[in-house]
Amino acid sequence: MDGIVRLEVDQVSRDLMCELHTLAHVLNALVYTRFGGALLTGAQLSADSTFRVDFDLPGVENNQLRALDDDLNEVIRQDLPVRTSYMQYDEARNIAGLFRSKSVAPTPSWDDTVRIVEIVGLDRQACGGTHLVSTERARTSRILKVDNKGRQNRRVKVQVGEA
Ligand SMILES: [Zn+2]
Protein backbone atom coordinates (compact mmCIF):
# COMPACT_ATOMS: atom_id res chain seq x y z
CA MET A 1 0.00 0.00 0.00
CA ASP A 2 1.26 3.45 -0.90
CA GLY A 3 0.83 6.36 1.42
CA ILE A 4 2.01 9.86 2.05
CA VAL A 5 4.42 10.51 4.88
CA ARG A 6 4.51 14.04 6.16
CA LEU A 7 7.68 15.20 7.90
CA GLU A 8 8.14 18.38 9.78
CA VAL A 9 11.32 19.87 11.23
CA ASP A 10 10.93 21.70 14.49
CA GLN A 11 13.32 24.53 13.61
CA VAL A 12 13.55 25.99 17.12
CA SER A 13 14.49 22.65 18.58
CA ARG A 14 16.90 21.91 15.72
CA ASP A 15 18.66 25.27 16.15
CA LEU A 16 19.09 24.61 19.86
CA MET A 17 20.55 21.15 19.21
CA CYS A 18 23.00 22.67 16.67
CA GLU A 19 24.13 25.17 19.27
CA LEU A 20 24.53 22.63 22.08
CA HIS A 21 26.21 20.09 19.83
CA THR A 22 28.70 22.65 18.48
CA LEU A 23 29.60 23.72 22.01
CA ALA A 24 30.03 20.07 22.96
CA HIS A 25 32.64 19.90 20.16
CA VAL A 26 34.40 22.96 21.58
CA LEU A 27 34.48 21.53 25.10
CA ASN A 28 35.60 18.17 23.74
CA ALA A 29 38.42 19.91 21.84
CA LEU A 30 39.56 21.80 24.95
CA VAL A 31 39.56 18.66 27.07
CA TYR A 32 41.29 16.63 24.36
CA THR A 33 44.13 19.11 23.93
CA ARG A 34 44.59 20.08 27.60
CA PHE A 35 44.39 16.61 29.07
CA GLY A 36 46.46 14.39 26.84
CA GLY A 37 43.95 13.09 24.33
CA ALA A 38 41.13 12.25 26.74
CA LEU A 39 38.30 10.50 24.90
CA LEU A 40 34.57 11.03 25.07
CA THR A 41 32.52 8.34 26.78
CA GLY A 42 29.07 9.90 26.50
CA ALA A 43 27.10 13.02 25.66
CA GLN A 44 23.56 14.30 26.06
CA LEU A 45 21.87 17.45 24.76
CA SER A 46 18.79 18.70 26.59
CA ALA A 47 15.82 20.90 25.71
CA ASP A 48 16.53 23.14 28.74
CA SER A 49 19.66 24.53 27.00
CA THR A 50 22.06 22.38 28.95
CA PHE A 51 24.30 19.61 27.76
CA ARG A 52 26.60 17.16 29.44
CA VAL A 53 29.64 15.33 28.21
CA ASP A 54 31.51 12.47 29.87
CA PHE A 55 35.23 12.00 29.48
CA ASP A 56 37.63 9.25 30.38
CA LEU A 57 39.82 11.33 32.68
CA PRO A 58 41.10 9.37 35.67
CA GLY A 59 43.92 11.72 36.67
CA VAL A 60 42.27 15.13 36.49
CA GLU A 61 40.88 17.25 39.32
CA ASN A 62 37.32 18.44 38.87
CA ASN A 63 38.23 22.10 39.30
CA GLN A 64 40.66 21.83 36.38
CA LEU A 65 37.62 20.99 34.29
CA ARG A 66 35.45 23.70 35.85
CA ALA A 67 38.13 26.22 34.89
CA LEU A 68 37.49 25.59 31.18
CA ASP A 69 34.59 28.10 31.32
CA ASP A 70 36.72 31.02 30.20
CA ASP A 71 38.30 29.13 27.32
CA LEU A 72 34.91 27.93 26.14
CA ASN A 73 33.57 31.49 26.02
CA GLU A 74 36.75 32.75 24.42
CA VAL A 75 36.27 30.28 21.54
CA ILE A 76 32.67 31.53 21.14
CA ARG A 77 33.90 35.14 21.07
CA GLN A 78 36.54 34.37 18.42
CA ASP A 79 33.77 33.33 16.01
CA LEU A 80 35.73 30.43 14.49
CA PRO A 81 34.18 29.05 11.28
CA VAL A 82 32.86 25.47 11.30
CA ARG A 83 33.48 23.50 8.08
CA THR A 84 32.74 20.00 6.89
CA SER A 85 34.54 17.77 4.41
CA TYR A 86 34.88 14.07 3.58
CA MET A 87 37.89 11.81 3.94
CA GLN A 88 38.57 8.17 3.11
CA TYR A 89 37.56 6.11 6.13
CA ASP A 90 40.86 4.22 6.42
CA GLU A 91 42.84 7.43 6.13
CA ALA A 92 40.77 9.08 8.86
CA ARG A 93 41.12 6.07 11.15
CA ASN A 94 44.89 6.41 11.02
CA ILE A 95 44.98 10.07 11.99
CA ALA A 96 45.20 10.44 15.77
CA GLY A 97 42.31 12.35 17.29
CA LEU A 98 39.79 12.23 14.45
CA PHE A 99 37.77 9.47 16.10
CA ARG A 100 37.08 10.99 19.49
CA SER A 101 34.65 8.61 21.10
CA LYS A 102 36.07 5.90 23.33
CA SER A 103 33.61 3.17 22.40
CA VAL A 104 31.77 4.17 19.22
CA ALA A 105 33.54 4.58 15.87
CA PRO A 106 31.64 6.59 13.26
CA THR A 107 29.98 4.62 10.47
CA PRO A 108 31.54 4.93 7.01
CA SER A 109 29.38 6.38 4.23
CA TRP A 110 28.29 4.19 1.28
CA ASP A 111 31.46 5.30 -0.57
CA ASP A 112 33.79 4.46 2.34
CA THR A 113 34.32 8.04 3.38
CA VAL A 114 33.65 9.69 6.70
CA ARG A 115 32.50 13.24 7.37
CA ILE A 116 35.00 15.48 9.11
CA VAL A 117 33.87 18.52 11.07
CA GLU A 118 36.48 21.21 11.58
CA ILE A 119 36.28 24.18 13.92
CA VAL A 120 38.93 26.15 12.11
CA GLY A 121 42.00 26.75 14.23
CA LEU A 122 40.73 24.61 17.10
CA ASP A 123 39.68 21.09 16.25
CA ARG A 124 38.91 18.46 13.65
CA GLN A 125 36.97 15.25 14.22
CA ALA A 126 34.72 12.76 12.50
CA CYS A 127 31.05 13.60 13.04
CA GLY A 128 27.78 13.22 11.18
CA GLY A 129 25.85 15.70 13.30
CA THR A 130 24.46 19.16 12.77
CA HIS A 131 26.48 22.26 13.68
CA LEU A 132 26.44 26.05 13.74
CA VAL A 133 28.27 27.81 10.87
CA SER A 134 30.58 29.57 13.33
CA THR A 135 31.16 29.59 17.06
CA GLU A 136 29.83 33.06 17.81
CA ARG A 137 26.34 31.92 16.85
CA ALA A 138 26.35 30.24 20.26
CA ARG A 139 25.41 32.01 23.46
CA THR A 140 27.79 32.57 26.34
CA SER A 141 27.97 29.44 28.46
CA ARG A 142 28.81 28.33 31.95
CA ILE A 143 30.04 25.07 33.39
CA LEU A 144 27.47 24.22 36.05
CA LYS A 145 29.18 21.25 37.64
CA VAL A 146 31.60 18.41 37.25
CA ASP A 147 30.74 15.00 38.70
CA ASN A 148 32.66 11.78 39.05
CA LYS A 149 30.94 8.92 37.28
CA GLY A 150 32.91 5.90 38.38
CA ARG A 151 36.65 5.89 38.85
CA GLN A 152 37.57 6.97 35.32
CA ASN A 153 34.77 9.20 34.13
CA ARG A 154 34.16 12.89 34.65
CA ARG A 155 30.80 14.33 33.68
CA VAL A 156 30.77 18.03 32.78
CA LYS A 157 27.42 19.83 32.69
CA VAL A 158 27.12 23.11 30.80
CA GLN A 159 24.42 25.76 30.81
CA VAL A 160 24.11 27.60 27.49
CA GLY A 161 22.77 31.14 27.72
CA GLU A 162 20.85 32.28 30.80
CA ALA A 163 19.31 29.57 32.98
ZN1 LIG B 1 29.37 17.12 15.54
mmCIF file of C-alpha atoms and ligand atoms in Angstrom:
data_model
loop_
_atom_site.group_PDB
_atom_site.id
_atom_site.type_symbol
_atom_site.label_atom_id
_atom_site.label_comp_id
_atom_site.label_asym_id
_atom_site.label_seq_id
_atom_site.Cartn_x
_atom_site.Cartn_y
_atom_site.Cartn_z
ATOM 1 C CA MET A 1 0.000 0.000 0.000
ATOM 2 C CA ASP A 2 1.255 3.455 -0.896
ATOM 3 C CA GLY A 3 0.826 6.359 1.418
ATOM 4 C CA ILE A 4 2.015 9.862 2.048
ATOM 5 C CA VAL A 5 4.423 10.506 4.882
ATOM 6 C CA ARG A 6 4.506 14.037 6.159
ATOM 7 C CA LEU A 7 7.676 15.196 7.898
ATOM 8 C CA GLU A 8 8.141 18.380 9.784
ATOM 9 C CA VAL A 9 11.320 19.870 11.225
ATOM 10 C CA ASP A 10 10.925 21.704 14.493
ATOM 11 C CA GLN A 11 13.319 24.528 13.610
ATOM 12 C CA VAL A 12 13.555 25.990 17.115
ATOM 13 C CA SER A 13 14.492 22.647 18.585
ATOM 14 C CA ARG A 14 16.896 21.915 15.718
ATOM 15 C CA ASP A 15 18.658 25.269 16.154
ATOM 16 C CA LEU A 16 19.093 24.608 19.861
ATOM 17 C CA MET A 17 20.549 21.149 19.212
ATOM 18 C CA CYS A 18 22.998 22.675 16.668
ATOM 19 C CA GLU A 19 24.128 25.168 19.271
ATOM 20 C CA LEU A 20 24.528 22.628 22.085
ATOM 21 C CA HIS A 21 26.215 20.093 19.831
ATOM 22 C CA THR A 22 28.702 22.647 18.479
ATOM 23 C CA LEU A 23 29.600 23.724 22.006
ATOM 24 C CA ALA A 24 30.030 20.068 22.957
ATOM 25 C CA HIS A 25 32.636 19.900 20.160
ATOM 26 C CA VAL A 26 34.396 22.962 21.583
ATOM 27 C CA LEU A 27 34.481 21.527 25.105
ATOM 28 C CA ASN A 28 35.595 18.174 23.741
ATOM 29 C CA ALA A 29 38.418 19.910 21.843
ATOM 30 C CA LEU A 30 39.562 21.799 24.945
ATOM 31 C CA VAL A 31 39.562 18.661 27.073
ATOM 32 C CA TYR A 32 41.289 16.633 24.361
ATOM 33 C CA THR A 33 44.130 19.114 23.927
ATOM 34 C CA ARG A 34 44.589 20.084 27.602
ATOM 35 C CA PHE A 35 44.395 16.615 29.070
ATOM 36 C CA GLY A 36 46.462 14.388 26.839
ATOM 37 C CA GLY A 37 43.948 13.090 24.330
ATOM 38 C CA ALA A 38 41.131 12.251 26.737
ATOM 39 C CA LEU A 39 38.303 10.497 24.902
ATOM 40 C CA LEU A 40 34.572 11.028 25.067
ATOM 41 C CA THR A 41 32.522 8.340 26.779
ATOM 42 C CA GLY A 42 29.069 9.901 26.500
ATOM 43 C CA ALA A 43 27.096 13.015 25.656
ATOM 44 C CA GLN A 44 23.557 14.297 26.061
ATOM 45 C CA LEU A 45 21.871 17.448 24.759
ATOM 46 C CA SER A 46 18.786 18.697 26.592
ATOM 47 C CA ALA A 47 15.816 20.902 25.706
ATOM 48 C CA ASP A 48 16.526 23.139 28.737
ATOM 49 C CA SER A 49 19.658 24.532 26.998
ATOM 50 C CA THR A 50 22.059 22.382 28.952
ATOM 51 C CA PHE A 51 24.299 19.611 27.764
ATOM 52 C CA ARG A 52 26.596 17.156 29.442
ATOM 53 C CA VAL A 53 29.639 15.334 28.209
ATOM 54 C CA ASP A 54 31.510 12.474 29.865
ATOM 55 C CA PHE A 55 35.227 12.002 29.483
ATOM 56 C CA ASP A 56 37.629 9.248 30.376
ATOM 57 C CA LEU A 57 39.823 11.325 32.683
ATOM 58 C CA PRO A 58 41.102 9.370 35.669
ATOM 59 C CA GLY A 59 43.925 11.723 36.667
ATOM 60 C CA VAL A 60 42.270 15.126 36.487
ATOM 61 C CA GLU A 61 40.883 17.254 39.320
ATOM 62 C CA ASN A 62 37.320 18.445 38.874
ATOM 63 C CA ASN A 63 38.231 22.099 39.304
ATOM 64 C CA GLN A 64 40.659 21.833 36.384
ATOM 65 C CA LEU A 65 37.617 20.991 34.286
ATOM 66 C CA ARG A 66 35.453 23.700 35.851
ATOM 67 C CA ALA A 67 38.134 26.222 34.893
ATOM 68 C CA LEU A 68 37.486 25.592 31.176
ATOM 69 C CA ASP A 69 34.587 28.097 31.323
ATOM 70 C CA ASP A 70 36.716 31.019 30.199
ATOM 71 C CA ASP A 71 38.297 29.132 27.317
ATOM 72 C CA LEU A 72 34.906 27.932 26.139
ATOM 73 C CA ASN A 73 33.573 31.488 26.025
ATOM 74 C CA GLU A 74 36.754 32.746 24.416
ATOM 75 C CA VAL A 75 36.268 30.280 21.538
ATOM 76 C CA ILE A 76 32.675 31.531 21.139
ATOM 77 C CA ARG A 77 33.904 35.143 21.073
ATOM 78 C CA GLN A 78 36.543 34.368 18.425
ATOM 79 C CA ASP A 79 33.774 33.329 16.012
ATOM 80 C CA LEU A 80 35.726 30.430 14.493
ATOM 81 C CA PRO A 81 34.177 29.054 11.282
ATOM 82 C CA VAL A 82 32.861 25.467 11.298
ATOM 83 C CA ARG A 83 33.482 23.501 8.084
ATOM 84 C CA THR A 84 32.743 19.999 6.894
ATOM 85 C CA SER A 85 34.536 17.765 4.409
ATOM 86 C CA TYR A 86 34.877 14.071 3.585
ATOM 87 C CA MET A 87 37.887 11.810 3.945
ATOM 88 C CA GLN A 88 38.572 8.171 3.110
ATOM 89 C CA TYR A 89 37.560 6.110 6.131
ATOM 90 C CA ASP A 90 40.860 4.221 6.424
ATOM 91 C CA GLU A 91 42.841 7.427 6.132
ATOM 92 C CA ALA A 92 40.774 9.080 8.864
ATOM 93 C CA ARG A 93 41.116 6.067 11.148
ATOM 94 C CA ASN A 94 44.886 6.409 11.021
ATOM 95 C CA ILE A 95 44.976 10.069 11.993
ATOM 96 C CA ALA A 96 45.202 10.439 15.765
ATOM 97 C CA GLY A 97 42.308 12.351 17.285
ATOM 98 C CA LEU A 98 39.792 12.234 14.454
ATOM 99 C CA PHE A 99 37.769 9.467 16.096
ATOM 100 C CA ARG A 100 37.080 10.985 19.486
ATOM 101 C CA SER A 101 34.652 8.613 21.104
ATOM 102 C CA LYS A 102 36.069 5.895 23.325
ATOM 103 C CA SER A 103 33.608 3.170 22.398
ATOM 104 C CA VAL A 104 31.775 4.173 19.215
ATOM 105 C CA ALA A 105 33.536 4.584 15.871
ATOM 106 C CA PRO A 106 31.637 6.594 13.264
ATOM 107 C CA THR A 107 29.979 4.616 10.470
ATOM 108 C CA PRO A 108 31.545 4.928 7.007
ATOM 109 C CA SER A 109 29.378 6.384 4.228
ATOM 110 C CA TRP A 110 28.294 4.195 1.275
ATOM 111 C CA ASP A 111 31.460 5.304 -0.572
ATOM 112 C CA ASP A 112 33.794 4.464 2.336
ATOM 113 C CA THR A 113 34.323 8.042 3.378
ATOM 114 C CA VAL A 114 33.652 9.689 6.698
ATOM 115 C CA ARG A 115 32.501 13.242 7.367
ATOM 116 C CA ILE A 116 35.002 15.476 9.111
ATOM 117 C CA VAL A 117 33.875 18.522 11.070
ATOM 118 C CA GLU A 118 36.476 21.213 11.584
ATOM 119 C CA ILE A 119 36.282 24.177 13.917
ATOM 120 C CA VAL A 120 38.926 26.151 12.106
ATOM 121 C CA GLY A 121 42.004 26.751 14.230
ATOM 122 C CA LEU A 122 40.730 24.606 17.100
ATOM 123 C CA ASP A 123 39.682 21.089 16.249
ATOM 124 C CA ARG A 124 38.913 18.457 13.645
ATOM 125 C CA GLN A 125 36.974 15.250 14.224
ATOM 126 C CA ALA A 126 34.722 12.757 12.499
ATOM 127 C CA CYS A 127 31.046 13.604 13.041
ATOM 128 C CA GLY A 128 27.776 13.221 11.176
ATOM 129 C CA GLY A 129 25.853 15.705 13.298
ATOM 130 C CA THR A 130 24.458 19.162 12.771
ATOM 131 C CA HIS A 131 26.478 22.263 13.680
ATOM 132 C CA LEU A 132 26.438 26.053 13.736
ATOM 133 C CA VAL A 133 28.268 27.809 10.869
ATOM 134 C CA SER A 134 30.581 29.573 13.328
ATOM 135 C CA THR A 135 31.163 29.590 17.064
ATOM 136 C CA GLU A 136 29.828 33.064 17.808
ATOM 137 C CA ARG A 137 26.342 31.915 16.845
ATOM 138 C CA ALA A 138 26.350 30.236 20.262
ATOM 139 C CA ARG A 139 25.407 32.009 23.461
ATOM 140 C CA THR A 140 27.794 32.570 26.338
ATOM 141 C CA SER A 141 27.973 29.442 28.463
ATOM 142 C CA ARG A 142 28.809 28.333 31.949
ATOM 143 C CA ILE A 143 30.040 25.070 33.392
ATOM 144 C CA LEU A 144 27.469 24.220 36.051
ATOM 145 C CA LYS A 145 29.178 21.247 37.636
ATOM 146 C CA VAL A 146 31.602 18.409 37.252
ATOM 147 C CA ASP A 147 30.743 15.003 38.704
ATOM 148 C CA ASN A 148 32.656 11.780 39.051
ATOM 149 C CA LYS A 149 30.938 8.918 37.284
ATOM 150 C CA GLY A 150 32.913 5.901 38.376
ATOM 151 C CA ARG A 151 36.651 5.886 38.851
ATOM 152 C CA GLN A 152 37.571 6.969 35.324
ATOM 153 C CA ASN A 153 34.774 9.195 34.126
ATOM 154 C CA ARG A 154 34.161 12.890 34.655
ATOM 155 C CA ARG A 155 30.797 14.333 33.679
ATOM 156 C CA VAL A 156 30.766 18.029 32.778
ATOM 157 C CA LYS A 157 27.415 19.826 32.689
ATOM 158 C CA VAL A 158 27.125 23.114 30.798
ATOM 159 C CA GLN A 159 24.420 25.765 30.806
ATOM 160 C CA VAL A 160 24.107 27.599 27.485
ATOM 161 C CA GLY A 161 22.767 31.144 27.722
ATOM 162 C CA GLU A 162 20.847 32.283 30.800
ATOM 163 C CA ALA A 163 19.314 29.566 32.979
HETATM 164 ZN ZN ZN B 1 29.372 17.124 15.535
#
